[in-house]
Short mmCIF file of C-alpha atoms and ligand atoms in Angstrom, two decimals:
data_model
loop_
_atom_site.label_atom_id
_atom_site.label_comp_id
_atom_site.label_asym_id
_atom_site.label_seq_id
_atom_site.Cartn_x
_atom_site.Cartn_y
_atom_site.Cartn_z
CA UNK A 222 26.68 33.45 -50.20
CA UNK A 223 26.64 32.41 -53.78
CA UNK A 224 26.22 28.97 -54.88
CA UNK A 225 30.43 29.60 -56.56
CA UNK A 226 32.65 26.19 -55.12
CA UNK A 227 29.79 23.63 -55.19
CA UNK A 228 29.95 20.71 -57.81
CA UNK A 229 27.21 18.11 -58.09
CA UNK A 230 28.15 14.89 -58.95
CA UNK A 231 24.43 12.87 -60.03
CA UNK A 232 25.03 10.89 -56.36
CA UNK A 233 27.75 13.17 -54.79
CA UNK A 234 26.24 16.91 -53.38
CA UNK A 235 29.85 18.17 -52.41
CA UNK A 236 29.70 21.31 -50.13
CA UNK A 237 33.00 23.16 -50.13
CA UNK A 238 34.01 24.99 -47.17
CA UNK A 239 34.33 28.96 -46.13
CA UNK A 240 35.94 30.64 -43.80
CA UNK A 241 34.47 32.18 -40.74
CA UNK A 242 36.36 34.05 -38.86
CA UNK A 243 35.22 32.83 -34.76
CA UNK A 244 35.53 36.88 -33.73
CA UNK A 245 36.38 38.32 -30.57
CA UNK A 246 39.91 38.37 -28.84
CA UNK A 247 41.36 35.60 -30.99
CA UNK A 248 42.18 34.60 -34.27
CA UNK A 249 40.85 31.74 -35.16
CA UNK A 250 39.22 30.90 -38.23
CA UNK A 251 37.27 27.58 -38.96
CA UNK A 252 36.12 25.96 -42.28
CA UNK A 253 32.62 25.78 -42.27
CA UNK A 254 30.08 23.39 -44.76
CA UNK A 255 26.71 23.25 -42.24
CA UNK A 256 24.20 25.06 -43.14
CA UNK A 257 24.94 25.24 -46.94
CA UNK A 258 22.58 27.32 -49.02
CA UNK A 259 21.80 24.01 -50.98
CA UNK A 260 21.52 22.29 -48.09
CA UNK A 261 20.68 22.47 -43.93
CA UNK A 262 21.01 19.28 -42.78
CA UNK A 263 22.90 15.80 -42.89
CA UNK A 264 20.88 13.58 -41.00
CA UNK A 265 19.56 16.15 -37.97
CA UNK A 266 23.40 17.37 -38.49
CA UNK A 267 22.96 20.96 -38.57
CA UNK A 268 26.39 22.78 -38.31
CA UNK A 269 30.02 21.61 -39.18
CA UNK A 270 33.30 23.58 -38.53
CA UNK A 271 36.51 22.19 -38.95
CA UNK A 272 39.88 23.83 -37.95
CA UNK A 273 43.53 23.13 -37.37
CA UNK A 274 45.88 22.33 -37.20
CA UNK A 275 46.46 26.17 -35.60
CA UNK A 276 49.77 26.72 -33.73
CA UNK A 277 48.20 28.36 -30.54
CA UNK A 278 51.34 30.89 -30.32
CA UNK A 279 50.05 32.38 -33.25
CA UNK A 280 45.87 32.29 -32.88
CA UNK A 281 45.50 32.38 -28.97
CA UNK A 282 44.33 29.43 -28.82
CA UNK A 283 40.44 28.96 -28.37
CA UNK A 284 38.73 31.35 -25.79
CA UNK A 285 34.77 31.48 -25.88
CA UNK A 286 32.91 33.33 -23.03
CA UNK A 287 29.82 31.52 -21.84
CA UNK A 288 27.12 31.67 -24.81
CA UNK A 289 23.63 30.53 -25.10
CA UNK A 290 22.17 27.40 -26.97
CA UNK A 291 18.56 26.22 -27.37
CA UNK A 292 17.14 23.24 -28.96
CA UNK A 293 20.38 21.48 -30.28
CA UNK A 294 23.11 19.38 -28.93
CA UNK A 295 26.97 20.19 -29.75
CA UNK A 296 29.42 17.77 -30.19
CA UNK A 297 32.81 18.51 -29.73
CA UNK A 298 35.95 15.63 -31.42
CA UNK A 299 39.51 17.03 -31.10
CA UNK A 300 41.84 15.57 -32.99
CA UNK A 301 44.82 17.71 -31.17
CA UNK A 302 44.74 19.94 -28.27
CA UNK A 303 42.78 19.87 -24.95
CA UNK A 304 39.68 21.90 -24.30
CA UNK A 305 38.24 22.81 -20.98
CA UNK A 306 34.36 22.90 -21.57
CA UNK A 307 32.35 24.64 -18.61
CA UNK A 308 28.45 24.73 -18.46
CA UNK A 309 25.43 25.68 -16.80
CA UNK A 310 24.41 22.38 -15.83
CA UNK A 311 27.72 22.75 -13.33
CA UNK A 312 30.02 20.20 -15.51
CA UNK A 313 33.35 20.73 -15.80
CA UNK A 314 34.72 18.45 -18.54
CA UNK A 315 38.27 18.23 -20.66
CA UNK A 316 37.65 17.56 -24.38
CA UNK A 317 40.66 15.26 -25.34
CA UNK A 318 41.43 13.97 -28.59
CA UNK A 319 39.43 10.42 -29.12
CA UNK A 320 36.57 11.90 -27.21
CA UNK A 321 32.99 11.94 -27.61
CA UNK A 322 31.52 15.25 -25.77
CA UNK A 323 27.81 15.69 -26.19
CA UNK A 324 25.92 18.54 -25.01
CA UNK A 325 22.53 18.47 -24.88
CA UNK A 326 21.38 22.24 -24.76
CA UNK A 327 17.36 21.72 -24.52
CA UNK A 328 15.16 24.40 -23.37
CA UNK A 329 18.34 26.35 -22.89
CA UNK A 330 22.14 26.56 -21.41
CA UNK A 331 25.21 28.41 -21.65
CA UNK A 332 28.84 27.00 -21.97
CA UNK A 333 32.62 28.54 -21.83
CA UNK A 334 34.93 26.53 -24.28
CA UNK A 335 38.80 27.57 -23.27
CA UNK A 336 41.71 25.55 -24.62
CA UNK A 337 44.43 24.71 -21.89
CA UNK A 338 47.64 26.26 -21.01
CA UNK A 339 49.40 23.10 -22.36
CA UNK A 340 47.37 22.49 -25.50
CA UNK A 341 49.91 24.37 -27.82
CA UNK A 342 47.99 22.77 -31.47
CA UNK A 343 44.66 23.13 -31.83
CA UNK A 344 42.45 20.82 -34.51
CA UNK A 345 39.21 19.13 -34.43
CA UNK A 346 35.70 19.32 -35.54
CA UNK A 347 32.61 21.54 -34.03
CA UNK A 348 29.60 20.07 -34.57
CA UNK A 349 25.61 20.50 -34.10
CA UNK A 350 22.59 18.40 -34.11
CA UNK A 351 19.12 19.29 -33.97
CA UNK A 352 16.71 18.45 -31.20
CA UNK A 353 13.35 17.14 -33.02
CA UNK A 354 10.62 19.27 -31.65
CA UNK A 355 9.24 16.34 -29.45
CA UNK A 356 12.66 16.47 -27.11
CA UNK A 357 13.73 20.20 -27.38
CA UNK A 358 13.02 21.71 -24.15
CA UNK A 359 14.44 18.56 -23.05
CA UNK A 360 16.72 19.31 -19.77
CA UNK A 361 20.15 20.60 -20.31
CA UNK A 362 22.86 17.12 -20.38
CA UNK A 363 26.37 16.33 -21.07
CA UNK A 364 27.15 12.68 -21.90
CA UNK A 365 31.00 11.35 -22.24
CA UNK A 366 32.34 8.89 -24.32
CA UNK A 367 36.01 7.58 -25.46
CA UNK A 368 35.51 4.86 -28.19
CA UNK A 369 37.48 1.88 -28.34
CA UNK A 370 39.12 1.94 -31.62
CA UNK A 371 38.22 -1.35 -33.76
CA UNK A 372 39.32 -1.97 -37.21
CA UNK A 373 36.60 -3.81 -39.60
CA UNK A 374 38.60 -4.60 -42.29
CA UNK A 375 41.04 -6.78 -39.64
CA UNK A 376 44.00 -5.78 -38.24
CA UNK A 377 45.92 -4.94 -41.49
CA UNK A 378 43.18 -3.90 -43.58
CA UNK A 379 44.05 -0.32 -43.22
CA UNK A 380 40.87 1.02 -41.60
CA UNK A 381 40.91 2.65 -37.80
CA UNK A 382 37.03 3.19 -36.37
CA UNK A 383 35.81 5.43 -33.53
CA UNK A 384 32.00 5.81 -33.66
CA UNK A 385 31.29 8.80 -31.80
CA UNK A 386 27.39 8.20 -31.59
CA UNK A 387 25.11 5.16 -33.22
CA UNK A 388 26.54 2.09 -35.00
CA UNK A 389 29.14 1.35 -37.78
CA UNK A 390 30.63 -1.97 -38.90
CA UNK A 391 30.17 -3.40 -35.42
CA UNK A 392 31.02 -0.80 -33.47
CA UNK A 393 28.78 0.97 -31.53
CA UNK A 394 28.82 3.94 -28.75
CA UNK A 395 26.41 4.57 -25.53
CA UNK A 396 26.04 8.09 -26.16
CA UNK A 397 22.54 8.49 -26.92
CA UNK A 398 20.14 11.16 -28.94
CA UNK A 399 16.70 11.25 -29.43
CA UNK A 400 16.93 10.55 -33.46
CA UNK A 401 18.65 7.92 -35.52
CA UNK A 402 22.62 9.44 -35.64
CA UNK A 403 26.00 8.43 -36.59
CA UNK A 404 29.01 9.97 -35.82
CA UNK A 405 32.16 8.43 -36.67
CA UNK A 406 35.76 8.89 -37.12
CA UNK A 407 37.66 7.11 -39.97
CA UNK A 408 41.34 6.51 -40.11
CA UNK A 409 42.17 4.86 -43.76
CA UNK A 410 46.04 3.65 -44.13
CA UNK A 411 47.44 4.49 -47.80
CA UNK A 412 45.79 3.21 -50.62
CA UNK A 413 42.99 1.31 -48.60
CA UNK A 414 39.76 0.94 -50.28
CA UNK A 415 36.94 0.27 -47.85
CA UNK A 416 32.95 -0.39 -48.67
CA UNK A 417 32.23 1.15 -45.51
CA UNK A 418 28.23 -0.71 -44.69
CA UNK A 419 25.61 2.09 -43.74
CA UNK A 420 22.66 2.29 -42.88
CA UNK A 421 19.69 2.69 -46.57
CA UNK A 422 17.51 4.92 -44.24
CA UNK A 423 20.23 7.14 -43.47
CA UNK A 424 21.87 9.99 -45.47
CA UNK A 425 25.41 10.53 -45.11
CA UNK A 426 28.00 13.28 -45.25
CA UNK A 427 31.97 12.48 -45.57
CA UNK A 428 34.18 15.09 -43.76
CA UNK A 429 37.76 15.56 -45.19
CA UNK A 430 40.00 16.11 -42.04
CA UNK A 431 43.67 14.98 -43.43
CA UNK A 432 45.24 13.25 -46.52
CA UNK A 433 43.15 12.26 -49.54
CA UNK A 434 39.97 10.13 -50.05
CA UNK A 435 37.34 9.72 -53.09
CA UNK A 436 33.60 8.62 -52.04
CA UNK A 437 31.66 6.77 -54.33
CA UNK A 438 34.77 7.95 -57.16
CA UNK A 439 34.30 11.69 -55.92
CA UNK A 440 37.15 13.43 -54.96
CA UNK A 441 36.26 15.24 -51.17
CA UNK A 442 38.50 18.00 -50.68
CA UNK A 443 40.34 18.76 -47.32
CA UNK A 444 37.70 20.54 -45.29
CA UNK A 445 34.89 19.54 -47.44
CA UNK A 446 31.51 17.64 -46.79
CA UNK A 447 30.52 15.06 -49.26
CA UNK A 448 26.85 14.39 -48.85
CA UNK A 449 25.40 11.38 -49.96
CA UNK A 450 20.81 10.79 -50.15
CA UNK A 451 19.57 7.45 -48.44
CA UNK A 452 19.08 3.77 -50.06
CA UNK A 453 22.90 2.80 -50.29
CA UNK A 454 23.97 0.14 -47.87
CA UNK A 455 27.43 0.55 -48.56
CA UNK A 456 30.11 3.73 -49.05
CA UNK A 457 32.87 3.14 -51.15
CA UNK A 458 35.86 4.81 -50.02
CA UNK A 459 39.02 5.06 -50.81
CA UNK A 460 41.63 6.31 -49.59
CA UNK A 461 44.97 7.80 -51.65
CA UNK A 462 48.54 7.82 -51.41
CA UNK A 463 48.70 9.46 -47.57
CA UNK A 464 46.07 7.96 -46.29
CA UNK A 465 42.99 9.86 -44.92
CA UNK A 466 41.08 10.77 -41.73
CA UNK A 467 37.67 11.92 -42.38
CA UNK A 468 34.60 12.26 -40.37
CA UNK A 469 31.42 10.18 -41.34
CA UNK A 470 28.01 11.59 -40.44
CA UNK A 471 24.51 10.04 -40.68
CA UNK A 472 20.94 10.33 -40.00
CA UNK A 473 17.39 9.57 -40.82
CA UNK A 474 16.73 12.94 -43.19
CA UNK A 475 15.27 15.44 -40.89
CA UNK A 476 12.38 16.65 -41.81
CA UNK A 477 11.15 19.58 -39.52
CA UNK A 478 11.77 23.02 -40.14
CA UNK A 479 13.86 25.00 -38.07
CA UNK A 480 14.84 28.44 -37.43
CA UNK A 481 18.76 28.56 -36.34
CA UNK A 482 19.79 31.90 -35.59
CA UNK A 483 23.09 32.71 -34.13
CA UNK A 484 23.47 29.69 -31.32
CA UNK A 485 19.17 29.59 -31.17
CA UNK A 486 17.56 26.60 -32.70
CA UNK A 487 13.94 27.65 -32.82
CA UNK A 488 10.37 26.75 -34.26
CA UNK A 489 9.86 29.77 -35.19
CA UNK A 490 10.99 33.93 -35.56
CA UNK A 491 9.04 35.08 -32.43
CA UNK A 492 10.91 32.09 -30.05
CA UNK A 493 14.11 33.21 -31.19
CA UNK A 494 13.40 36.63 -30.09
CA UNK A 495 11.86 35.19 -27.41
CA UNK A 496 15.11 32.81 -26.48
CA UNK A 497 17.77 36.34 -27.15
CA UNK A 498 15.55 38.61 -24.87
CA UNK A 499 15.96 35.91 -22.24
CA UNK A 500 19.58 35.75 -22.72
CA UNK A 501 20.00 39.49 -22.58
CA UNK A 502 17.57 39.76 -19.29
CA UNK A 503 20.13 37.19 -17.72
CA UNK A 504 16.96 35.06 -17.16
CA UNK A 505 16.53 31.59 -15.45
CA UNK A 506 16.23 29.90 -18.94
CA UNK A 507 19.83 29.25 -19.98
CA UNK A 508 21.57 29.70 -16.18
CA UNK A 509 25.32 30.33 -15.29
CA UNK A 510 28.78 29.40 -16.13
CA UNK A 511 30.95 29.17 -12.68
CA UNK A 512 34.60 29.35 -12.83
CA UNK A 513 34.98 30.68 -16.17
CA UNK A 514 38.27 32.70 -16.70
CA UNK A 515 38.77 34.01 -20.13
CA UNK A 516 41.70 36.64 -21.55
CA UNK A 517 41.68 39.92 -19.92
CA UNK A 518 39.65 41.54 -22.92
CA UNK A 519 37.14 38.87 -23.04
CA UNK A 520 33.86 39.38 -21.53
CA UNK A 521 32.11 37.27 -19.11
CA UNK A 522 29.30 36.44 -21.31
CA UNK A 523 28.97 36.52 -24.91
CA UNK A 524 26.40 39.05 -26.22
CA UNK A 525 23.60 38.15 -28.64
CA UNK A 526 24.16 40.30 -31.83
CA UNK A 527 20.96 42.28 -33.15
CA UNK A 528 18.68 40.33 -34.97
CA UNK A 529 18.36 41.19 -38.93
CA UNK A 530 15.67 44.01 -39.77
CA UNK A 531 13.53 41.01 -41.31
CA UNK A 532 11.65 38.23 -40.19
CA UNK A 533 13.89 35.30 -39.67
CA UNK A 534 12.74 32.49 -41.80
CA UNK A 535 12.43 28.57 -41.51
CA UNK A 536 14.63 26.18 -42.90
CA UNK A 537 14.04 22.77 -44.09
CA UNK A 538 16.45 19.91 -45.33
CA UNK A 539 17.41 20.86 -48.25
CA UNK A 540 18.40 24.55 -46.93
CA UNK A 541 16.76 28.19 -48.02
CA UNK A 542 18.92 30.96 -48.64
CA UNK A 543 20.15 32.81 -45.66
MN1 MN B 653 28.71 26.68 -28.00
#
């Protein structure tokens, strides 16, 4: 990747997105800004795709086989469409629009993600967030959550809230993880202007779903992540003529290095091979999907790819090439 479609802004790092193709059977293509070359993480976010709206007559719809994850958790927010997640901890869940799905991956699982015969859009946000090394053979979890939605400015000050995970303006969610997080979605009527309060020991990144919305006088393109460092209490943001939806994500910076590798987050190159031999041995580690029923050409478990001729190397916060 070359470093072409990033601007810097002194207090704005704004990651554009790229297209990645998902692969297999379907069509489906998803905007990605985590990992950046300039930059890994957002907090201990450490992966962002965005798609949609995709009219599932023309992609397929989403169909992923059961696939491996170590030491991350994945959240999945829908903003249309219905997803039925299956894992190897033997839950069974619909992801719903409004809803707060957090897998906890640990040591290791595997998980089918299949949209549903009825879901006929398909748009939302795939997330990841790393495990600190202290909790990441931590046992395999799933925790649910629908926020309330509250609105901090008062009921006709134009802003919507749904914290996904931590705290914002007042609002705050059960769903717990083992380092300081936020996850939120913001809904901003036309026009609004809103000095969102945050967190100083947090770093932020802004998430353009919809609409139009500057941060801190920074224009944040649709699909792009505005990052902003730590020691602000307050976002400006505001939101233009159609309003906006975004995604807000925070964290304490994240400070361990990490080697992610296809859906592996590892300490190092020899536990990643170590974690794809285990998935290729159909070993105890990451267990089984029940139930799963994909497309006719889709296979009942996602292989790992080959790993690159070269070491695999860490990566810290502020990202290494890869
Ligand atoms: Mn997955």
């Amino acid at each position: 990747m070359s470093a072409t479609g990033t601007a810097q802004a002194p207090d704005v790092q704004l990651l554009e997105p790229r297209d990645v193709p998902l692969g297999g059977q379907r069509a489906m293509t998803v905007r990605r800004t985590l990992p950046a070359r300039q930059r890994s993480f957002v907090g201990a976010w450490c992966f962002a795709d965005h798609y949609g709206p995709d009219d599932v007559a023309e992609t397929g719809g989403m169909d992923v086989a059961p696939h491996p994850h170590t030491g991350l958790a994945t959240v999945s927010w829908l903003f249309e469409g219905e997803i039925e997640h299956r894992d190897s901890a033997g839950v069974v869940a619909c992801v719903r629009p409004g809803e707060m799905n957090l897998m906890t991956a640990g040591a290791g699982i595997c998980h089918s993600e299949v949209s549903t015969a009825e879901t006929t859009a398909l748009h939302g946000v795939q997330l990841w967030v790393v495990l600190p090394e202290h909790a990441a053979d931590a046992p395999r979890d799933f925790q649910h959550h629908r926020p309330s939605p509250t609105h901090p400015a008062g009921p006709e000050g134009g802003v919507e809230l749904r914290v996904m995970v931590g705290e914002l303006a007042g609002q705050s969610s059960p769903v717990t993880f083992p380092t300081p997080l936020l996850g939120a979605e913001v809904r901003l009527a036309p026009g609004t202007t809103w000095r969102a309060p945050v967190d100083p020991a947090y770093e932020h990144g802004v998430l353009l779903d919809v609409g139009s919305v500057t941060v801190e006088g920074v224009d944040v393109g649709r699909g792009a992540l505005a990052v902003l460092d730590t020691g602000r209490d307050a976002l400006t943001l505001v939101a233009g003529e159609g309003g906006a939806r975004l995604m807000l994500l925070g964290g304490e910076p994240f400070t361990e290095e990490i080697v992610l590798w296809w859906n592996f987050v590892g300490r190092s190159h020899d536990e990643v091979v170590a974690f794809r031999e285990a998935w290729q041995a159909e070993g105890d580690r990451f267990g089984a999907v029940e139930g799963y029923v994909g497309g006719e050409d889709t296979p009942q478990r996602i292989p790992a790819p080959e790993l690159p001729g070269v070491r695999l190397k860490a990566r810290g916060r502020l990202g290494r090439g890869f």
